[in-house]
XYZ file of N, CA and C in Angstrom:
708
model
N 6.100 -9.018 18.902
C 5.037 -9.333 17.940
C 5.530 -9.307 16.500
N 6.729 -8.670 16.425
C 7.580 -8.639 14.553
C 7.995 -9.943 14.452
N 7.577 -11.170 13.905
C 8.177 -11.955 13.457
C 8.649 -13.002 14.319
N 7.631 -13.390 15.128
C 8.143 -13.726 16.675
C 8.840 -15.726 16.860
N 8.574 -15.945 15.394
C 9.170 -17.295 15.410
C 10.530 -17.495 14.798
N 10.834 -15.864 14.322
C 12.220 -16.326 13.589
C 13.358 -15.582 14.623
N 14.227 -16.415 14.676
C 15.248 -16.578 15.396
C 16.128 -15.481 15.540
N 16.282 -15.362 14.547
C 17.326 -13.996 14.468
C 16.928 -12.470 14.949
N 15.574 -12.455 15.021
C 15.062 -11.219 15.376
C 14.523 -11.193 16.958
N 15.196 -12.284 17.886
C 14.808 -12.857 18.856
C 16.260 -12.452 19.931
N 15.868 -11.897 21.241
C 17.093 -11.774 21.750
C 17.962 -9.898 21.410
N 19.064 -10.235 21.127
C 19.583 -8.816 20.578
C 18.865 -8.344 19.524
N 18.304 -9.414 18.776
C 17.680 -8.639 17.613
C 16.230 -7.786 17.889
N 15.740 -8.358 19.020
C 14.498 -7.510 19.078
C 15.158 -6.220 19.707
N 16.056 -6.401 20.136
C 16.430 -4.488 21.311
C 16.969 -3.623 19.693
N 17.576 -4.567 18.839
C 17.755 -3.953 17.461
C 16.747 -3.205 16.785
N 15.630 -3.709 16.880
C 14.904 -3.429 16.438
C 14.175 -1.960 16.788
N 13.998 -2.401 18.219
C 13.671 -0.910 19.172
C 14.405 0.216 18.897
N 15.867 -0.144 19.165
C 16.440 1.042 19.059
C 16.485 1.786 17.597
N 16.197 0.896 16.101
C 15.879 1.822 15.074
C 14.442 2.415 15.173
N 13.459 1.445 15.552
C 12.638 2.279 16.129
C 12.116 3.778 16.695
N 13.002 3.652 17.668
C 13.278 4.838 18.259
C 13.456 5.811 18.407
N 15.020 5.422 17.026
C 15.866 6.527 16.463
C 14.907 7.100 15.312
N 14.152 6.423 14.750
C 13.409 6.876 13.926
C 12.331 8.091 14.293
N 11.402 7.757 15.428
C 10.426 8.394 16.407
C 11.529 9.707 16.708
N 12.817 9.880 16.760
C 13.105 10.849 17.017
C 13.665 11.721 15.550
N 14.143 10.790 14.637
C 14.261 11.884 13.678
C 13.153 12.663 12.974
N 12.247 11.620 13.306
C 10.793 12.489 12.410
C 10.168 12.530 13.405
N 9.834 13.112 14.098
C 8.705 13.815 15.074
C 7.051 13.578 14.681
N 7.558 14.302 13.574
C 5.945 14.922 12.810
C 5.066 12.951 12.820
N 6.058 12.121 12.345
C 5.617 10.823 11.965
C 5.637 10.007 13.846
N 6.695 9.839 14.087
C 6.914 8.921 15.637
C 7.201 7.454 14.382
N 6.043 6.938 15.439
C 6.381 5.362 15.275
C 4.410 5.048 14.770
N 4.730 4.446 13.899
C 3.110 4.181 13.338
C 3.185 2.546 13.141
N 2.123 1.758 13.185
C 1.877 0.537 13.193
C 1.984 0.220 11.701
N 2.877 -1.045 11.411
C 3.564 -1.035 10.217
C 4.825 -1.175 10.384
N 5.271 0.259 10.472
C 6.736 0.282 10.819
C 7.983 -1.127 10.958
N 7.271 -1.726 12.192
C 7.970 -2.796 13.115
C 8.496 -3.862 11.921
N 7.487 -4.298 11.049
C 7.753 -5.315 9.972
C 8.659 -4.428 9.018
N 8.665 -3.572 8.580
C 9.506 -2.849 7.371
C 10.929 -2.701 8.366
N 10.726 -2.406 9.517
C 12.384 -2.065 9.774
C 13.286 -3.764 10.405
N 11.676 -4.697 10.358
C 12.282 -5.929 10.807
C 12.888 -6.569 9.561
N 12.108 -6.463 8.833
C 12.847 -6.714 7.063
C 13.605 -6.236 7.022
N 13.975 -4.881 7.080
C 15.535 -4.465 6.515
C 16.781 -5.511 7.751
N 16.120 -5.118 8.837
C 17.264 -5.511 9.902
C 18.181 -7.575 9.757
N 17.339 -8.146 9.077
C 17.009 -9.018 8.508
C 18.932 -9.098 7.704
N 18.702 -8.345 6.763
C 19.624 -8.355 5.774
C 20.750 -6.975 6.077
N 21.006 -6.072 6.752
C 21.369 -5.158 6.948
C 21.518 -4.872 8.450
N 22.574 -4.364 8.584
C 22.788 -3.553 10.040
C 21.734 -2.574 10.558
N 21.950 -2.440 12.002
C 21.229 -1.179 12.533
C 21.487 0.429 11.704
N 22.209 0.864 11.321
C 22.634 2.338 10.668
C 22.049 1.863 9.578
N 22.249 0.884 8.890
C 21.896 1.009 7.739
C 20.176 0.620 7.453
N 19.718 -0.136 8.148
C 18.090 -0.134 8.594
C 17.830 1.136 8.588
N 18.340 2.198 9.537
C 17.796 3.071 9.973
C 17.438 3.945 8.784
N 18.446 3.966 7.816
C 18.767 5.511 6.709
C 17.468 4.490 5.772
N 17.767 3.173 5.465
C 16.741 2.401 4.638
C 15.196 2.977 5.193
N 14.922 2.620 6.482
C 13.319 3.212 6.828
C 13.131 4.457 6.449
N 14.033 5.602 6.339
C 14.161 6.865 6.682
C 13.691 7.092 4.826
N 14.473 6.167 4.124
C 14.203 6.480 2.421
C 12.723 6.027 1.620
N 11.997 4.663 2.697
C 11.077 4.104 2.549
C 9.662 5.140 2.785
N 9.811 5.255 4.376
C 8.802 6.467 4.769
C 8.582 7.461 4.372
N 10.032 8.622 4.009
C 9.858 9.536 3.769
C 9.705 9.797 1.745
N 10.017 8.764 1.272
C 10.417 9.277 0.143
C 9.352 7.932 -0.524
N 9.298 6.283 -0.614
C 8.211 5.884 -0.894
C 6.745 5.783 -0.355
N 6.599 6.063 0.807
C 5.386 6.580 1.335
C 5.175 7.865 2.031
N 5.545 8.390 1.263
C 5.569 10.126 1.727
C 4.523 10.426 1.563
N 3.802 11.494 3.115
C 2.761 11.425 3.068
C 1.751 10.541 3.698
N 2.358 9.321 3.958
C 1.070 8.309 4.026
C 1.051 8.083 5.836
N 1.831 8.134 6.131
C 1.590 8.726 8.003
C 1.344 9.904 8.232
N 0.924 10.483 8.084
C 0.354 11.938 8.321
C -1.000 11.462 9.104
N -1.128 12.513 10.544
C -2.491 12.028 10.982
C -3.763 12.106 10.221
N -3.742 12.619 8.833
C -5.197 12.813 8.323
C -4.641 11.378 7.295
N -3.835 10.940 7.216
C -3.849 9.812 6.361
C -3.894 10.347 4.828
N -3.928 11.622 4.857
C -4.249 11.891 3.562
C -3.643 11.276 1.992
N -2.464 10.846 1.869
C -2.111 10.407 0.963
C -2.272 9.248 0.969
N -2.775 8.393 1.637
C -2.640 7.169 1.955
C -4.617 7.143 1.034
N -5.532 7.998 1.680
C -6.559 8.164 1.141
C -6.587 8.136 -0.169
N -5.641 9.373 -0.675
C -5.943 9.458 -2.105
C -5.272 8.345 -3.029
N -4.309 7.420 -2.897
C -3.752 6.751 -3.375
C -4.669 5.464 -3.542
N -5.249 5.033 -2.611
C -6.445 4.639 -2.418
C -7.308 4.408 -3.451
N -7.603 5.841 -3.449
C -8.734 6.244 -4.608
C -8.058 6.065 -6.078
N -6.729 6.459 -6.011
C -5.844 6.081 -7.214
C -5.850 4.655 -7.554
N -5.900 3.831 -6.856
C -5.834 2.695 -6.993
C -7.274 1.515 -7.489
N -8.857 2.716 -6.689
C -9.607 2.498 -7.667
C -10.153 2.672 -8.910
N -9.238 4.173 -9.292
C -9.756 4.596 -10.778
C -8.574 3.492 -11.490
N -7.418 3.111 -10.960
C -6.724 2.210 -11.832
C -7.123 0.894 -12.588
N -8.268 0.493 -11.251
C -8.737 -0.865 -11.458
C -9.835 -0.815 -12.230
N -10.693 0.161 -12.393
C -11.873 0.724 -13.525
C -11.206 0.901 -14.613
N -9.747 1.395 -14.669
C -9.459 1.778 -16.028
C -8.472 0.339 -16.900
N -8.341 -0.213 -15.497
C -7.158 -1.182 -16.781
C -8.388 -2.516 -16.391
N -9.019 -2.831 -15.509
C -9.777 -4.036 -15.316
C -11.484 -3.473 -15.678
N -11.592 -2.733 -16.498
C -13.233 -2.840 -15.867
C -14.281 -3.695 -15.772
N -14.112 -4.953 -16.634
C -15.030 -5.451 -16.212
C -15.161 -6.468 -14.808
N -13.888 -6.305 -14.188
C -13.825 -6.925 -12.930
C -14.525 -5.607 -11.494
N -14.246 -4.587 -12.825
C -14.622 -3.109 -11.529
C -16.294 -3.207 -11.565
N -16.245 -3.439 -12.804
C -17.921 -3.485 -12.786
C -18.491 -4.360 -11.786
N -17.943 -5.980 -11.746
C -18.538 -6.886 -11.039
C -18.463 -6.562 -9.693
N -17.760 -6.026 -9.315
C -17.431 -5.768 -8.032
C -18.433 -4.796 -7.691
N -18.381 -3.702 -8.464
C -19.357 -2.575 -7.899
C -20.798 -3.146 -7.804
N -21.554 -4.563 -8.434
C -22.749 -4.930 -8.015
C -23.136 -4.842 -6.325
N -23.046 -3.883 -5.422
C -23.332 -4.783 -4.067
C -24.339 -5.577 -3.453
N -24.460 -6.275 -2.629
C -25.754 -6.846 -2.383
C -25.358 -6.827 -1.019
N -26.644 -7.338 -0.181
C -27.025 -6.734 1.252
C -25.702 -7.827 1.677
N -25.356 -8.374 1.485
C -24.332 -9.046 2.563
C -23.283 -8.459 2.325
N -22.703 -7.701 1.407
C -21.473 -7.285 1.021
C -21.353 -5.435 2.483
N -22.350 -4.812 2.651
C -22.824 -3.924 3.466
C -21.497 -2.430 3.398
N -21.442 -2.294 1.634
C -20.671 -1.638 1.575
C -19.314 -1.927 1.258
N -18.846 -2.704 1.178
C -17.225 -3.017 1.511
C -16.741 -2.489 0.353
N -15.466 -1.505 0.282
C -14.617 -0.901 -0.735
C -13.263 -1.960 -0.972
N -13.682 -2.604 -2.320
C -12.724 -3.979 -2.469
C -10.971 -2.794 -2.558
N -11.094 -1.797 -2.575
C -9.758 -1.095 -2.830
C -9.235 -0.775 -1.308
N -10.097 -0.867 -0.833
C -9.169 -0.814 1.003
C -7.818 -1.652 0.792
N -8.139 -2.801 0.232
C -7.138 -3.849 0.316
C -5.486 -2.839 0.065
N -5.780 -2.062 -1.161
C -4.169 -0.824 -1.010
C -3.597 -0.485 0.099
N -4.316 0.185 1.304
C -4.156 0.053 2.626
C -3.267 -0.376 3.248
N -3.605 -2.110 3.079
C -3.185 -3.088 4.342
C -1.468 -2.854 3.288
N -1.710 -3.514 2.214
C -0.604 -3.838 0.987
C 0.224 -2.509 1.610
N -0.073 -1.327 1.696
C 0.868 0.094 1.441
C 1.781 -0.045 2.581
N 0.938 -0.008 3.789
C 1.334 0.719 4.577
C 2.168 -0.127 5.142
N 2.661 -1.377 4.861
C 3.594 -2.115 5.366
C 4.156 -2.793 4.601
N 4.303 -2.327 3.270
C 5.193 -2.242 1.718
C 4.930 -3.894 1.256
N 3.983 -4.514 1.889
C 3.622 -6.286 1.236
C 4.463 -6.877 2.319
N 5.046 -6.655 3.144
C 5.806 -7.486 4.139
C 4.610 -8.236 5.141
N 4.436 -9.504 4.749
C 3.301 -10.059 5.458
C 2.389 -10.723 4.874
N 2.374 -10.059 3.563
C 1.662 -10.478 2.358
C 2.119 -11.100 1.004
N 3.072 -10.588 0.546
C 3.619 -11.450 -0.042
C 4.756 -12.369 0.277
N 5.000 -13.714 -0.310
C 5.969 -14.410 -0.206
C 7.456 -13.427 -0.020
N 8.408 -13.494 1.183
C 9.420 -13.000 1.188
C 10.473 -12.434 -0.234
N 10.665 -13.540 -1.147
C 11.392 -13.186 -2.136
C 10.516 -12.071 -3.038
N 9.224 -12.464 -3.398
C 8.758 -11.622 -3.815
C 8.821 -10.212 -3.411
N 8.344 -10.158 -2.241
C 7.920 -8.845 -1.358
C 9.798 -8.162 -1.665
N 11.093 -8.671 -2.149
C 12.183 -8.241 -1.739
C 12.115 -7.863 -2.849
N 11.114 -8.443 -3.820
C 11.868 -7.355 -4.930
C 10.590 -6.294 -5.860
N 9.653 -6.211 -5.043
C 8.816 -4.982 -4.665
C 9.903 -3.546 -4.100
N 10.339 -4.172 -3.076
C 11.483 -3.242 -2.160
C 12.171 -2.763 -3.151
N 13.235 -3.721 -4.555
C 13.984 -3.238 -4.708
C 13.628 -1.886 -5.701
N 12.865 -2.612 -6.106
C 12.041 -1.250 -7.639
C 10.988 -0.363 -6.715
N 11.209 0.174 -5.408
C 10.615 0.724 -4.277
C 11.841 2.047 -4.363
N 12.910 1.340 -3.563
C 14.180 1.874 -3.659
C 14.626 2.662 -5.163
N 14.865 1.953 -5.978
C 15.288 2.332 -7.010
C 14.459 3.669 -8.192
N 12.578 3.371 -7.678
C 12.038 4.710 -8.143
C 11.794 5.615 -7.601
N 11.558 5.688 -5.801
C 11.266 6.383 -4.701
C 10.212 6.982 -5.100
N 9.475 6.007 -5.467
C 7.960 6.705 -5.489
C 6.958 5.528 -5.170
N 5.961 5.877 -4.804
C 4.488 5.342 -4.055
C 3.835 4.254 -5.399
N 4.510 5.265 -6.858
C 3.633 4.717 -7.796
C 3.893 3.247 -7.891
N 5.208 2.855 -7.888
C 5.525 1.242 -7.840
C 4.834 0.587 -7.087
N 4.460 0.734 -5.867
C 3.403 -0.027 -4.984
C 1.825 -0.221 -5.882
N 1.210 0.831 -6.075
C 0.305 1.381 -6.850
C 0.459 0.412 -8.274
N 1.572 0.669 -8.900
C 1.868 -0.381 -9.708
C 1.550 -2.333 -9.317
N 2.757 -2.657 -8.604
C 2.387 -4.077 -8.046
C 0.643 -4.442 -7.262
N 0.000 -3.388 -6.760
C -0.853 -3.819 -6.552
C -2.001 -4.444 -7.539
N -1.657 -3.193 -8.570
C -2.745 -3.694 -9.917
C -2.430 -4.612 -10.282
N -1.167 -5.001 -10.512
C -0.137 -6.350 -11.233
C -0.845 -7.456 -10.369
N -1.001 -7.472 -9.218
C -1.766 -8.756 -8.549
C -3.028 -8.990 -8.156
N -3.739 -7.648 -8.741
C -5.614 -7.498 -8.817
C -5.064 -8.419 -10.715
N -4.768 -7.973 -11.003
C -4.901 -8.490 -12.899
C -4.463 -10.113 -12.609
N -3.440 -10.340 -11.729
C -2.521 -11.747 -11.766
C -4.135 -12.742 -11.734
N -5.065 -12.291 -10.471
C -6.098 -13.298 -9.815
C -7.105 -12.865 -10.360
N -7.257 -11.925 -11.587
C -8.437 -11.563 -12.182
C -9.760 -12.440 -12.125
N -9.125 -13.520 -12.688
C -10.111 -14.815 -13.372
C -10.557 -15.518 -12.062
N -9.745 -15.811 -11.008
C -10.852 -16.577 -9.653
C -11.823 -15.012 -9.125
N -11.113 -14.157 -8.930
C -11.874 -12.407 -8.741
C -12.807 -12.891 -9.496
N -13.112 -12.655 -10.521
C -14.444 -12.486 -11.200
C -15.249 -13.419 -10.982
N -14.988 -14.233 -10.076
C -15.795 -15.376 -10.301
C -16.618 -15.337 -8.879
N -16.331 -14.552 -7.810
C -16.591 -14.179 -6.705
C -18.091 -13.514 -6.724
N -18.816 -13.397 -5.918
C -19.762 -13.187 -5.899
C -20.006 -11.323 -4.922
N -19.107 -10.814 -5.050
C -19.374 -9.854 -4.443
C -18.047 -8.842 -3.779
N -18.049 -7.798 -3.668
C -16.220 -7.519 -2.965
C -15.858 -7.781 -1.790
N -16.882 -8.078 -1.111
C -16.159 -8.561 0.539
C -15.731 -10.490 -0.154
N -16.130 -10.713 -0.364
C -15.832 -12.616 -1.043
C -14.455 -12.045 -1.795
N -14.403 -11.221 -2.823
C -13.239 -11.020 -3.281
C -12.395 -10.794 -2.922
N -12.664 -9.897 -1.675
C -11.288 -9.379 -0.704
C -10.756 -10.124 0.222
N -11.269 -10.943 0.597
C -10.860 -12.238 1.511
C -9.991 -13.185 0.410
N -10.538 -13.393 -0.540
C -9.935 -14.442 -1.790
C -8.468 -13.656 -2.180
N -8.697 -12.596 -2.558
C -7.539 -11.690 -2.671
C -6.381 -11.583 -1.625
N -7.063 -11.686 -0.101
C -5.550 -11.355 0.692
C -5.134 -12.866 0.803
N -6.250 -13.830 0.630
C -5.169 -15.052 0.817
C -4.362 -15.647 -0.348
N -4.560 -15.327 -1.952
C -4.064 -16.190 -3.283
C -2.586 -15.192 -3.170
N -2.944 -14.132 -2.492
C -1.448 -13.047 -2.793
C -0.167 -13.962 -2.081
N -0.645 -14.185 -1.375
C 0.624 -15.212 -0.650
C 1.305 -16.565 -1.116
N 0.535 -16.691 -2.188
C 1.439 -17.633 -3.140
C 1.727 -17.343 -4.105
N 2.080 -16.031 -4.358
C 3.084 -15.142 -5.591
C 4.082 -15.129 -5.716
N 4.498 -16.110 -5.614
C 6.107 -17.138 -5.514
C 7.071 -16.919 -6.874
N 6.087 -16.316 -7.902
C 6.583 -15.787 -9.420
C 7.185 -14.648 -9.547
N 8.245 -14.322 -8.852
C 8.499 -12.635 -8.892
C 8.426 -11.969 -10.202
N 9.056 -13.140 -11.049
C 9.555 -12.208 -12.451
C 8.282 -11.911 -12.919
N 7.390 -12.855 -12.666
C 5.994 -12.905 -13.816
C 5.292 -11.389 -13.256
N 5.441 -11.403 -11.689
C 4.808 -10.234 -11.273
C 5.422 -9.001 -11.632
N 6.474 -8.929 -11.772
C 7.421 -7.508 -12.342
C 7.194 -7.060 -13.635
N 7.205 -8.665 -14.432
C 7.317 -8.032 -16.320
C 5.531 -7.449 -15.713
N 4.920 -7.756 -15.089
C 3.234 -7.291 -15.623
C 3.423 -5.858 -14.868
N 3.650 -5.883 -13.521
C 3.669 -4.602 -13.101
C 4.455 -2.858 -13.999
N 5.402 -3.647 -14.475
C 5.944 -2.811 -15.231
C 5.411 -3.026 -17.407
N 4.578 -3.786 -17.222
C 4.458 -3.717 -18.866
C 3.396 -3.129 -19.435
N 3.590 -3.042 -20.995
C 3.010 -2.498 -21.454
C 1.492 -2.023 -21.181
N 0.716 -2.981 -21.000
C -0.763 -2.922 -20.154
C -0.856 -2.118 -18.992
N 0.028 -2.584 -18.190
C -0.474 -1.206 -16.805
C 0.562 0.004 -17.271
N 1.687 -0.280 -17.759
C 2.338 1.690 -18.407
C 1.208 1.845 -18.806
N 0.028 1.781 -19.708
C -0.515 2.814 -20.264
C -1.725 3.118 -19.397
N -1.867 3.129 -18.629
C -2.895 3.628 -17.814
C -2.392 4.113 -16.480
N -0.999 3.590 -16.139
C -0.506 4.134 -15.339
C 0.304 5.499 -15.307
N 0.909 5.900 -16.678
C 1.787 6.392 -16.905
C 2.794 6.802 -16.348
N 3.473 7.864 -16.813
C 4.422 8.218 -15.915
C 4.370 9.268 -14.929
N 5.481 9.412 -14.266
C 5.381 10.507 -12.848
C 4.749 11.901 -12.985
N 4.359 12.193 -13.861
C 4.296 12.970 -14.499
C 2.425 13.275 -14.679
N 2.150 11.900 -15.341
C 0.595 11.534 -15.252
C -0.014 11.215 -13.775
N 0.750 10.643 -13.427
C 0.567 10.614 -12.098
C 0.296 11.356 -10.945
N 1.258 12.227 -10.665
C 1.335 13.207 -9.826
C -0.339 14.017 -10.730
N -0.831 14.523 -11.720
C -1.750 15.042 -12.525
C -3.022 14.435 -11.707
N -3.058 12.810 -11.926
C -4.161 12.049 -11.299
C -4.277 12.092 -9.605
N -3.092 12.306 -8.708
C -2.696 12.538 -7.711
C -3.449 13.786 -7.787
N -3.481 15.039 -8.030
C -3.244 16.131 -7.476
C -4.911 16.505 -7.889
N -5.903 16.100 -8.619
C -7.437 15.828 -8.560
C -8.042 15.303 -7.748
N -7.499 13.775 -7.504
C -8.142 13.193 -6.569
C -8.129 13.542 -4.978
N -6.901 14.192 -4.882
C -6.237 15.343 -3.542
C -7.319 16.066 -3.434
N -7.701 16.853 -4.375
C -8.754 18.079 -4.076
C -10.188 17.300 -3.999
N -10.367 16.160 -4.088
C -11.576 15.756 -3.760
C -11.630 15.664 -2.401
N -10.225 14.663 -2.016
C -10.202 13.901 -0.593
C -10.211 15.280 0.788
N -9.724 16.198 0.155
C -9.302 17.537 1.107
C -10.661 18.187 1.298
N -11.264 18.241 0.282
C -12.831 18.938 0.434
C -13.543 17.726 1.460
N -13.520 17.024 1.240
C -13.827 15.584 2.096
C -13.942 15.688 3.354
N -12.562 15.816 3.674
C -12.275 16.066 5.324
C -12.351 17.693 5.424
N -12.253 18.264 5.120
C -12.963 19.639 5.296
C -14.260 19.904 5.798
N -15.041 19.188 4.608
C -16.773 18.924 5.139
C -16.777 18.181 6.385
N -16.188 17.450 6.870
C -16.034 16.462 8.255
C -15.808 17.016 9.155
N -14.458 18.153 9.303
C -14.388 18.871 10.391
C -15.484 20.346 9.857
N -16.171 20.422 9.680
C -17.394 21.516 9.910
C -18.629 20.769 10.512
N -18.134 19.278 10.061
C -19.962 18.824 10.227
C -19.690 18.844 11.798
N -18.111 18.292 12.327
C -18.027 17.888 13.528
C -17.732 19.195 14.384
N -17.139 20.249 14.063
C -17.410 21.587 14.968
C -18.844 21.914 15.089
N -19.801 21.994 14.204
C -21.078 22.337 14.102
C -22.057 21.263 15.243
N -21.617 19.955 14.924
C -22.460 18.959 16.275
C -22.062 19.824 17.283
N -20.619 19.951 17.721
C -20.219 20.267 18.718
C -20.558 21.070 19.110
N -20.831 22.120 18.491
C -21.662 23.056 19.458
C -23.402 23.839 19.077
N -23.824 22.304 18.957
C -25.379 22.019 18.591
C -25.963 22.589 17.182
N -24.779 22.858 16.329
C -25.436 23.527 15.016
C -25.888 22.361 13.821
């Protein structure tokens, strides 16, 4: 199911694939093998050997999405939420429009979209060249925030058809399909990294700060969840 029309990953390359797989499920226990995975280690395998796939997933998982396989999902949650105070703070009047809901929209959180984008580093979503050089400023900061970064960079890129949407489920559909013709790497990098999102993004520093609030929300969260759900359980 990784990539099943391209050639090279067809044959030896799919048992390639398994076996980093594998090796992976066994160096991290705590993690295994999570859905996602298959495309990030099919990308590396792509351009790189098996050993060297392997140590690449091993720097990706553990060190740019650290945290974000964990069975409570927890960082994956709060980043999430990071990603909607980002879009209130550097877009608001697109946050505003969005937050109008109306009965057909039935809730939809236009920031899920971080999610799909995270957890399989844009492989799927963005144009290949692009998505390679997400990876490389991935690699090079080993932090979550660069994702967090490029995502805002391509909520701001489609601002102007976004706003024009009638609601966040219309937006979020419009959104996962215009991302795939982000064929502009550079244009997406100078924004992800410029002046406009640095200042609301700041540095690791601000970050981890905004991280470590929104943590204590998401933790009280699922806290209240497992009481509500011991308490059903035994009729309270």
């Amino acid at each position: 199911r990784t990539f099943p029309g391209l050639p090279l990953l067809a044959g030896s390359g799919r048992a390639a694939l398994r076996r980093v797989l594998a090796a992976y499920s066994l160096h991290n226990g705590s993690v295994g093998y999570c859905q996602g995975m298959n495309f990030v280690a099919g990308t590396l395998l792509l351009f790189v050997g098996e050993e060297d796939a392997f140590y690449c997933l091993c720097a990706l998982v553990e060190d740019v999405l650290q945290g974000y396989f964990s069975t409570s999902l927890l960082e994956t949650q709060v980043d999430q939420r990071v990603f909607k105070h980002l879009i209130a703070e550097h877009l608001p009047h697109l946050s505003d429009s969005l937050a109008k809901e109306s009965e057909e929209d039935l809730g939809v959180d236009f920031s899920c979209v971080y999610f799909q984008w995270s957890l399989c580093l844009f492989v799927n979503y963005l144009p290949l060249e692009t998505c390679l050089r997400v990876w490389d400023l991935c690699f090079f900061h080993r932090s979550s925030s660069v994702l967090l970064r490029f995502a805002l960079a391509l909520v701001d890129l489609y601002t102007p058809a976004l706003a024009a949407c009638q609601g966040p489920m219309e937006a979020l559909v419009l959104l996962q399909q215009v991302v795939a013709w982000t064929y502009d790497s550079n244009r997406l990098v100078d924004l992800a990294f410029g002046s406009e999102i640095e200042r609301h993004v700041g540095d690791e520093t601000q970050m981890a700060a905004t991280r470590n609030e929104i943590r204590k929300e998401v933790e009280g969260e699922l806290k209240r969840r497992e009481e509500e759900g011991y308490n059903r359980g035994f009729g309270g």
